[in-house]
């Protein structure tokens, strides 16, 4: 992702001007990149908007919409983000919030590591804009294509048992000869992150799980980035689609934020049409969180919390009884500070 900023670079200070301890020549050039993780739900599937580039060294083509921040053209960081998204995809963003600042050097380095270092500011955007709603370029992909171990709607994903668990345990054992403490640390992290050995699954630890796979050399991006752990595997499984640069890490952060936020803020309704059935709302929440939810408990929760109200209309379903239509009850925002969908995932079964 090579992007250049307009304007002159500052000259490298000569040795006489260096502060004590500065011994290395370097080009103090830093750019600001803007990345958008744009999330929607389509046909009960959580999707993210991606754009395509030329395949990189591991064949990754997918990227999140991105662009450099130009203070001469963009009044704010967010206005710059909205401008880049519209230019690249034709989509006009609605709800958006700043997600995180990604500044790690190694995940976006050129072969000689001489390009200006880019600090990426990630944003999370929630939208209903699937299909043709202004989209001119890019495509919607299920985020479970990048993180297949996160989809618990049909129970514990087989990829955890078949591919991830044995390799993480083998990776933890590799350090036993030199550092028993490191072995315990790795094994404990794997157990907590992936719900191994009877530990409960925490749906919000999406980023921690991806970081662990990257550190263990199991993510394709670790091979591309030249991580030593990736070279130790003679056979690496295919653990989801890779993305260019550090965009899969940014998406993991966005999924974590979305899963956490729907529990204390009514952001799930940003993904819903103005009128919906409780079944449609449940399927959207399940799509985001991963696990299947108990139907009656979910309905009691959203109705009892005053999050929705009936419209008085019904939706006719093929082969079934008409279903009541509901809408988001906006007054709840004034009644309490954290009106989210406080659902909890069922316990994991190993």
mmCIF file of C-alpha atoms in Angstrom, residues 17-300:
data_model
loop_
_atom_site.group_PDB
_atom_site.id
_atom_site.type_symbol
_atom_site.label_atom_id
_atom_site.label_comp_id
_atom_site.label_asym_id
_atom_site.label_seq_id
_atom_site.Cartn_x
_atom_site.Cartn_y
_atom_site.Cartn_z
ATOM 1 C CA UNK A 17 22.138 18.110 15.661
ATOM 2 C CA UNK A 18 21.201 14.690 17.004
ATOM 3 C CA UNK A 19 19.997 14.202 20.530
ATOM 4 C CA UNK A 20 22.141 12.046 22.831
ATOM 5 C CA UNK A 21 21.686 8.370 22.013
ATOM 6 C CA UNK A 22 20.622 8.959 18.386
ATOM 7 C CA UNK A 23 23.120 6.881 16.457
ATOM 8 C CA UNK A 24 21.244 5.776 13.334
ATOM 9 C CA UNK A 25 20.545 7.641 10.118
ATOM 10 C CA UNK A 26 16.843 7.707 9.355
ATOM 11 C CA UNK A 27 14.318 9.604 7.316
ATOM 12 C CA UNK A 28 11.825 11.112 9.777
ATOM 13 C CA UNK A 29 8.959 10.815 7.297
ATOM 14 C CA UNK A 30 5.599 9.620 8.553
ATOM 15 C CA UNK A 31 2.348 9.577 6.623
ATOM 16 C CA UNK A 32 -1.198 9.252 7.931
ATOM 17 C CA UNK A 33 -3.396 6.661 6.264
ATOM 18 C CA UNK A 34 -7.158 6.320 6.665
ATOM 19 C CA UNK A 35 -8.827 2.884 6.595
ATOM 20 C CA UNK A 36 -12.526 2.031 6.741
ATOM 21 C CA UNK A 37 -13.987 -1.235 8.017
ATOM 22 C CA UNK A 38 -17.524 -0.889 6.608
ATOM 23 C CA UNK A 39 -19.901 -3.476 8.050
ATOM 24 C CA UNK A 40 -23.415 -4.503 6.999
ATOM 25 C CA UNK A 41 -25.616 -7.583 7.255
ATOM 26 C CA UNK A 42 -26.962 -9.150 4.064
ATOM 27 C CA UNK A 43 -29.113 -12.287 3.957
ATOM 28 C CA UNK A 44 -28.262 -12.995 7.609
ATOM 29 C CA UNK A 45 -24.545 -12.791 6.855
ATOM 30 C CA UNK A 46 -22.179 -10.162 8.315
ATOM 31 C CA UNK A 47 -20.327 -8.580 5.405
ATOM 32 C CA UNK A 48 -17.523 -6.063 5.000
ATOM 33 C CA UNK A 49 -16.877 -3.872 1.977
ATOM 34 C CA UNK A 50 -13.519 -4.613 0.336
ATOM 35 C CA UNK A 51 -11.720 -3.347 -2.732
ATOM 36 C CA UNK A 52 -9.398 -5.448 -4.880
ATOM 37 C CA UNK A 53 -5.762 -4.905 -5.781
ATOM 38 C CA UNK A 54 -3.049 -6.821 -7.605
ATOM 39 C CA UNK A 55 -2.085 -10.044 -5.777
ATOM 40 C CA UNK A 56 0.765 -9.640 -3.324
ATOM 41 C CA UNK A 57 3.442 -12.246 -2.535
ATOM 42 C CA UNK A 58 0.936 -14.580 -0.820
ATOM 43 C CA UNK A 59 -1.828 -13.980 -3.356
ATOM 44 C CA UNK A 60 -3.856 -11.586 -1.174
ATOM 45 C CA UNK A 61 -5.982 -9.167 -3.208
ATOM 46 C CA UNK A 62 -8.556 -7.829 -0.757
ATOM 47 C CA UNK A 63 -8.146 -4.497 1.021
ATOM 48 C CA UNK A 64 -10.313 -2.227 3.075
ATOM 49 C CA UNK A 65 -11.066 1.125 1.425
ATOM 50 C CA UNK A 66 -8.158 3.407 2.285
ATOM 51 C CA UNK A 67 -6.303 6.549 1.356
ATOM 52 C CA UNK A 68 -3.833 9.088 2.768
ATOM 53 C CA UNK A 69 -4.928 12.021 4.864
ATOM 54 C CA UNK A 70 -4.125 15.259 3.060
ATOM 55 C CA UNK A 71 -4.520 18.288 5.363
ATOM 56 C CA UNK A 72 -4.664 20.578 2.334
ATOM 57 C CA UNK A 73 -7.777 18.811 1.028
ATOM 58 C CA UNK A 74 -9.358 17.268 4.132
ATOM 59 C CA UNK A 75 -10.626 19.481 6.941
ATOM 60 C CA UNK A 76 -10.759 16.549 9.388
ATOM 61 C CA UNK A 77 -9.613 12.930 9.471
ATOM 62 C CA UNK A 78 -13.200 11.731 9.173
ATOM 63 C CA UNK A 79 -13.954 13.958 6.188
ATOM 64 C CA UNK A 80 -10.843 12.548 4.525
ATOM 65 C CA UNK A 81 -12.043 9.014 5.191
ATOM 66 C CA UNK A 82 -15.501 9.728 3.795
ATOM 67 C CA UNK A 83 -13.953 11.288 0.703
ATOM 68 C CA UNK A 84 -11.710 8.288 0.022
ATOM 69 C CA UNK A 85 -14.536 5.786 0.551
ATOM 70 C CA UNK A 86 -16.799 7.650 -1.854
ATOM 71 C CA UNK A 87 -14.027 7.974 -4.447
ATOM 72 C CA UNK A 88 -13.107 4.288 -4.276
ATOM 73 C CA UNK A 89 -16.536 2.674 -3.878
ATOM 74 C CA UNK A 90 -19.205 5.312 -4.557
ATOM 75 C CA UNK A 91 -20.663 4.660 -1.094
ATOM 76 C CA UNK A 92 -21.660 7.608 1.078
ATOM 77 C CA UNK A 93 -20.983 6.634 4.681
ATOM 78 C CA UNK A 94 -23.525 7.097 7.435
ATOM 79 C CA UNK A 95 -22.554 6.124 10.999
ATOM 80 C CA UNK A 96 -18.770 6.016 11.499
ATOM 81 C CA UNK A 97 -16.476 6.142 14.516
ATOM 82 C CA UNK A 98 -12.733 6.105 14.971
ATOM 83 C CA UNK A 99 -11.551 2.600 15.766
ATOM 84 C CA UNK A 100 -7.839 2.508 16.552
ATOM 85 C CA UNK A 101 -4.465 3.796 15.420
ATOM 86 C CA UNK A 102 -2.298 1.131 13.785
ATOM 87 C CA UNK A 103 1.382 2.087 13.881
ATOM 88 C CA UNK A 104 3.322 -1.204 13.788
ATOM 89 C CA UNK A 105 6.153 -0.994 11.274
ATOM 90 C CA UNK A 106 6.650 -4.598 10.249
ATOM 91 C CA UNK A 107 3.169 -5.371 8.957
ATOM 92 C CA UNK A 108 3.340 -2.885 6.119
ATOM 93 C CA UNK A 109 7.008 -2.792 5.160
ATOM 94 C CA UNK A 110 8.442 -2.691 1.654
ATOM 95 C CA UNK A 111 11.172 -5.244 0.852
ATOM 96 C CA UNK A 112 13.961 -2.737 1.603
ATOM 97 C CA UNK A 113 11.925 -0.989 4.310
ATOM 98 C CA UNK A 114 12.768 2.453 2.940
ATOM 99 C CA UNK A 115 9.318 3.906 2.198
ATOM 100 C CA UNK A 116 7.769 6.506 4.505
ATOM 101 C CA UNK A 117 6.166 4.880 7.519
ATOM 102 C CA UNK A 118 2.394 5.113 7.529
ATOM 103 C CA UNK A 119 0.362 5.346 10.697
ATOM 104 C CA UNK A 120 -3.091 4.016 9.804
ATOM 105 C CA UNK A 121 -6.144 5.404 11.563
ATOM 106 C CA UNK A 122 -8.916 2.853 11.318
ATOM 107 C CA UNK A 123 -12.627 3.633 11.328
ATOM 108 C CA UNK A 124 -15.664 1.447 11.884
ATOM 109 C CA UNK A 125 -18.742 2.244 9.791
ATOM 110 C CA UNK A 126 -22.117 0.508 10.059
ATOM 111 C CA UNK A 127 -24.530 0.685 7.166
ATOM 112 C CA UNK A 128 -27.503 -0.927 5.446
ATOM 113 C CA UNK A 129 -25.931 -0.144 2.079
ATOM 114 C CA UNK A 130 -25.709 -3.555 0.507
ATOM 115 C CA UNK A 131 -26.596 -4.345 -3.074
ATOM 116 C CA UNK A 132 -26.748 -1.331 -5.347
ATOM 117 C CA UNK A 133 -27.134 1.440 -2.767
ATOM 118 C CA UNK A 134 -24.697 3.796 -4.468
ATOM 119 C CA UNK A 135 -21.934 1.183 -4.736
ATOM 120 C CA UNK A 136 -19.832 1.657 -7.878
ATOM 121 C CA UNK A 137 -16.798 -0.457 -7.003
ATOM 122 C CA UNK A 138 -15.736 -3.026 -4.440
ATOM 123 C CA UNK A 139 -17.639 -6.030 -3.164
ATOM 124 C CA UNK A 140 -19.288 -7.255 0.017
ATOM 125 C CA UNK A 141 -17.664 -10.318 1.573
ATOM 126 C CA UNK A 142 -18.714 -12.257 4.653
ATOM 127 C CA UNK A 143 -16.237 -11.506 7.409
ATOM 128 C CA UNK A 144 -16.311 -15.218 8.231
ATOM 129 C CA UNK A 145 -14.379 -15.833 4.995
ATOM 130 C CA UNK A 146 -11.456 -14.081 6.701
ATOM 131 C CA UNK A 147 -12.163 -15.455 10.204
ATOM 132 C CA UNK A 148 -13.909 -18.848 9.799
ATOM 133 C CA UNK A 149 -13.231 -19.817 13.434
ATOM 134 C CA UNK A 150 -15.493 -16.964 14.597
ATOM 135 C CA UNK A 151 -18.756 -18.401 13.214
ATOM 136 C CA UNK A 152 -20.444 -20.408 15.998
ATOM 137 C CA UNK A 153 -23.985 -20.287 14.635
ATOM 138 C CA UNK A 154 -23.889 -24.023 13.947
ATOM 139 C CA UNK A 155 -21.835 -24.914 16.986
ATOM 140 C CA UNK A 156 -18.096 -25.018 17.555
ATOM 141 C CA UNK A 157 -16.334 -24.551 14.193
ATOM 142 C CA UNK A 158 -14.553 -27.683 13.044
ATOM 143 C CA UNK A 159 -11.531 -25.647 11.943
ATOM 144 C CA UNK A 160 -10.676 -25.012 15.611
ATOM 145 C CA UNK A 161 -10.584 -28.700 16.513
ATOM 146 C CA UNK A 162 -9.064 -29.918 13.247
ATOM 147 C CA UNK A 163 -6.479 -27.237 12.426
ATOM 148 C CA UNK A 164 -6.010 -24.587 15.084
ATOM 149 C CA UNK A 165 -5.999 -26.377 18.443
ATOM 150 C CA UNK A 166 -3.337 -29.042 17.640
ATOM 151 C CA UNK A 167 -1.025 -26.489 16.004
ATOM 152 C CA UNK A 168 -1.284 -23.962 18.806
ATOM 153 C CA UNK A 169 -0.529 -26.686 21.342
ATOM 154 C CA UNK A 170 2.462 -27.814 19.262
ATOM 155 C CA UNK A 171 3.648 -24.198 19.027
ATOM 156 C CA UNK A 172 3.380 -23.815 22.788
ATOM 157 C CA UNK A 173 5.413 -26.981 23.325
ATOM 158 C CA UNK A 174 8.230 -25.755 21.069
ATOM 159 C CA UNK A 175 9.392 -23.294 23.694
ATOM 160 C CA UNK A 176 9.551 -25.870 26.527
ATOM 161 C CA UNK A 177 13.246 -26.672 26.031
ATOM 162 C CA UNK A 178 14.408 -23.068 26.410
ATOM 163 C CA UNK A 179 11.716 -21.471 28.537
ATOM 164 C CA UNK A 180 9.097 -23.453 30.473
ATOM 165 C CA UNK A 181 7.457 -20.164 31.458
ATOM 166 C CA UNK A 182 6.983 -19.248 27.801
ATOM 167 C CA UNK A 183 5.297 -22.602 27.226
ATOM 168 C CA UNK A 184 2.807 -21.943 30.004
ATOM 169 C CA UNK A 185 2.194 -18.419 28.687
ATOM 170 C CA UNK A 186 1.531 -19.595 25.148
ATOM 171 C CA UNK A 187 -0.682 -22.469 26.225
ATOM 172 C CA UNK A 188 -2.680 -20.223 28.549
ATOM 173 C CA UNK A 189 -3.226 -17.624 25.842
ATOM 174 C CA UNK A 190 -4.382 -20.291 23.401
ATOM 175 C CA UNK A 191 -6.739 -21.747 25.995
ATOM 176 C CA UNK A 192 -8.280 -18.353 26.837
ATOM 177 C CA UNK A 193 -8.461 -17.034 23.274
ATOM 178 C CA UNK A 194 -9.907 -20.128 21.599
ATOM 179 C CA UNK A 195 -11.905 -21.586 24.488
ATOM 180 C CA UNK A 196 -9.801 -24.742 24.717
ATOM 181 C CA UNK A 197 -9.967 -27.430 27.416
ATOM 182 C CA UNK A 198 -13.407 -26.400 28.617
ATOM 183 C CA UNK A 199 -12.718 -22.651 28.800
ATOM 184 C CA UNK A 200 -15.633 -20.416 27.863
ATOM 185 C CA UNK A 201 -15.591 -18.826 24.407
ATOM 186 C CA UNK A 202 -15.387 -15.037 24.488
ATOM 187 C CA UNK A 203 -16.815 -13.697 21.222
ATOM 188 C CA UNK A 204 -15.149 -10.302 21.740
ATOM 189 C CA UNK A 205 -11.553 -11.619 21.579
ATOM 190 C CA UNK A 206 -11.431 -11.538 17.777
ATOM 191 C CA UNK A 207 -8.264 -9.446 17.596
ATOM 192 C CA UNK A 208 -6.480 -11.470 20.300
ATOM 193 C CA UNK A 209 -7.204 -14.679 18.384
ATOM 194 C CA UNK A 210 -5.879 -13.308 15.101
ATOM 195 C CA UNK A 211 -2.781 -11.862 16.811
ATOM 196 C CA UNK A 212 -2.091 -15.255 18.376
ATOM 197 C CA UNK A 213 -2.330 -17.019 15.011
ATOM 198 C CA UNK A 214 -0.035 -14.368 13.515
ATOM 199 C CA UNK A 215 2.516 -14.740 16.332
ATOM 200 C CA UNK A 216 2.450 -18.524 15.940
ATOM 201 C CA UNK A 217 3.163 -18.128 12.218
ATOM 202 C CA UNK A 218 -0.143 -19.720 11.209
ATOM 203 C CA UNK A 219 -1.678 -16.676 9.506
ATOM 204 C CA UNK A 220 -0.633 -16.201 5.871
ATOM 205 C CA UNK A 221 0.321 -12.601 6.625
ATOM 206 C CA UNK A 222 3.062 -13.845 8.977
ATOM 207 C CA UNK A 223 4.700 -15.682 6.064
ATOM 208 C CA UNK A 224 4.484 -12.600 3.833
ATOM 209 C CA UNK A 225 5.955 -10.416 6.554
ATOM 210 C CA UNK A 226 8.919 -12.761 7.011
ATOM 211 C CA UNK A 227 8.110 -13.813 10.563
ATOM 212 C CA UNK A 228 10.435 -16.538 11.834
ATOM 213 C CA UNK A 229 7.559 -18.552 13.315
ATOM 214 C CA UNK A 230 5.976 -18.920 9.855
ATOM 215 C CA UNK A 231 9.134 -20.556 8.481
ATOM 216 C CA UNK A 232 9.041 -23.258 11.140
ATOM 217 C CA UNK A 233 5.865 -24.835 9.767
ATOM 218 C CA UNK A 234 6.421 -27.397 7.024
ATOM 219 C CA UNK A 235 2.681 -27.429 6.399
ATOM 220 C CA UNK A 236 0.471 -24.468 7.259
ATOM 221 C CA UNK A 237 -3.315 -24.774 7.085
ATOM 222 C CA UNK A 238 -5.448 -22.284 5.185
ATOM 223 C CA UNK A 239 -6.969 -20.225 7.970
ATOM 224 C CA UNK A 240 -9.273 -17.846 6.129
ATOM 225 C CA UNK A 241 -8.569 -15.429 3.304
ATOM 226 C CA UNK A 242 -5.535 -13.182 3.869
ATOM 227 C CA UNK A 243 -5.690 -9.451 3.216
ATOM 228 C CA UNK A 244 -3.091 -6.991 2.016
ATOM 229 C CA UNK A 245 -0.955 -4.984 4.449
ATOM 230 C CA UNK A 246 -2.426 -5.188 7.967
ATOM 231 C CA UNK A 247 -6.039 -4.945 6.835
ATOM 232 C CA UNK A 248 -7.111 -8.281 8.333
ATOM 233 C CA UNK A 249 -5.858 -7.034 11.680
ATOM 234 C CA UNK A 250 -7.910 -3.854 11.237
ATOM 235 C CA UNK A 251 -10.986 -5.900 10.356
ATOM 236 C CA UNK A 252 -10.473 -8.113 13.426
ATOM 237 C CA UNK A 253 -10.416 -4.976 15.555
ATOM 238 C CA UNK A 254 -13.630 -3.776 13.892
ATOM 239 C CA UNK A 255 -15.412 -7.078 14.569
ATOM 240 C CA UNK A 256 -14.329 -6.994 18.218
ATOM 241 C CA UNK A 257 -15.610 -3.440 18.579
ATOM 242 C CA UNK A 258 -18.929 -4.246 16.890
ATOM 243 C CA UNK A 259 -19.542 -7.326 19.023
ATOM 244 C CA UNK A 260 -18.818 -5.407 22.194
ATOM 245 C CA UNK A 261 -20.722 -2.287 21.255
ATOM 246 C CA UNK A 262 -24.069 -3.855 20.377
ATOM 247 C CA UNK A 263 -24.306 -4.955 24.026
ATOM 248 C CA UNK A 264 -24.275 -1.440 25.444
ATOM 249 C CA UNK A 265 -25.322 0.816 22.551
ATOM 250 C CA UNK A 266 -28.205 0.284 20.086
ATOM 251 C CA UNK A 267 -25.868 0.278 17.071
ATOM 252 C CA UNK A 268 -27.394 -2.950 15.761
ATOM 253 C CA UNK A 269 -30.315 -0.826 14.515
ATOM 254 C CA UNK A 270 -27.888 0.966 12.179
ATOM 255 C CA UNK A 271 -27.817 -2.367 10.327
ATOM 256 C CA UNK A 272 -31.598 -2.820 10.241
ATOM 257 C CA UNK A 273 -34.260 -1.352 7.941
ATOM 258 C CA UNK A 274 -36.741 1.045 9.511
ATOM 259 C CA UNK A 275 -39.222 -1.804 10.073
ATOM 260 C CA UNK A 276 -38.299 -5.398 10.848
ATOM 261 C CA UNK A 277 -39.521 -8.554 12.518
ATOM 262 C CA UNK A 278 -38.012 -9.803 15.781
ATOM 263 C CA UNK A 279 -36.810 -12.869 13.871
ATOM 264 C CA UNK A 280 -34.881 -10.631 11.471
ATOM 265 C CA UNK A 281 -33.403 -8.698 14.393
ATOM 266 C CA UNK A 282 -32.339 -11.923 16.093
ATOM 267 C CA UNK A 283 -30.688 -13.235 12.934
ATOM 268 C CA UNK A 284 -28.767 -9.967 12.573
ATOM 269 C CA UNK A 285 -27.511 -10.141 16.172
ATOM 270 C CA UNK A 286 -26.553 -13.797 15.686
ATOM 271 C CA UNK A 287 -24.701 -12.929 12.490
ATOM 272 C CA UNK A 288 -22.639 -10.306 14.312
ATOM 273 C CA UNK A 289 -21.938 -12.220 17.540
ATOM 274 C CA UNK A 290 -21.428 -15.664 16.024
ATOM 275 C CA UNK A 291 -23.445 -18.045 18.253
ATOM 276 C CA UNK A 292 -27.080 -19.087 17.904
ATOM 277 C CA UNK A 293 -29.383 -17.393 20.452
ATOM 278 C CA UNK A 294 -32.450 -18.755 22.226
ATOM 279 C CA UNK A 295 -35.504 -17.356 20.447
ATOM 280 C CA UNK A 296 -37.813 -16.697 23.396
ATOM 281 C CA UNK A 297 -35.059 -15.350 25.635
ATOM 282 C CA UNK A 298 -33.987 -12.945 22.898
ATOM 283 C CA UNK A 299 -37.508 -11.663 22.358
ATOM 284 C CA UNK A 300 -38.089 -11.137 26.067
#
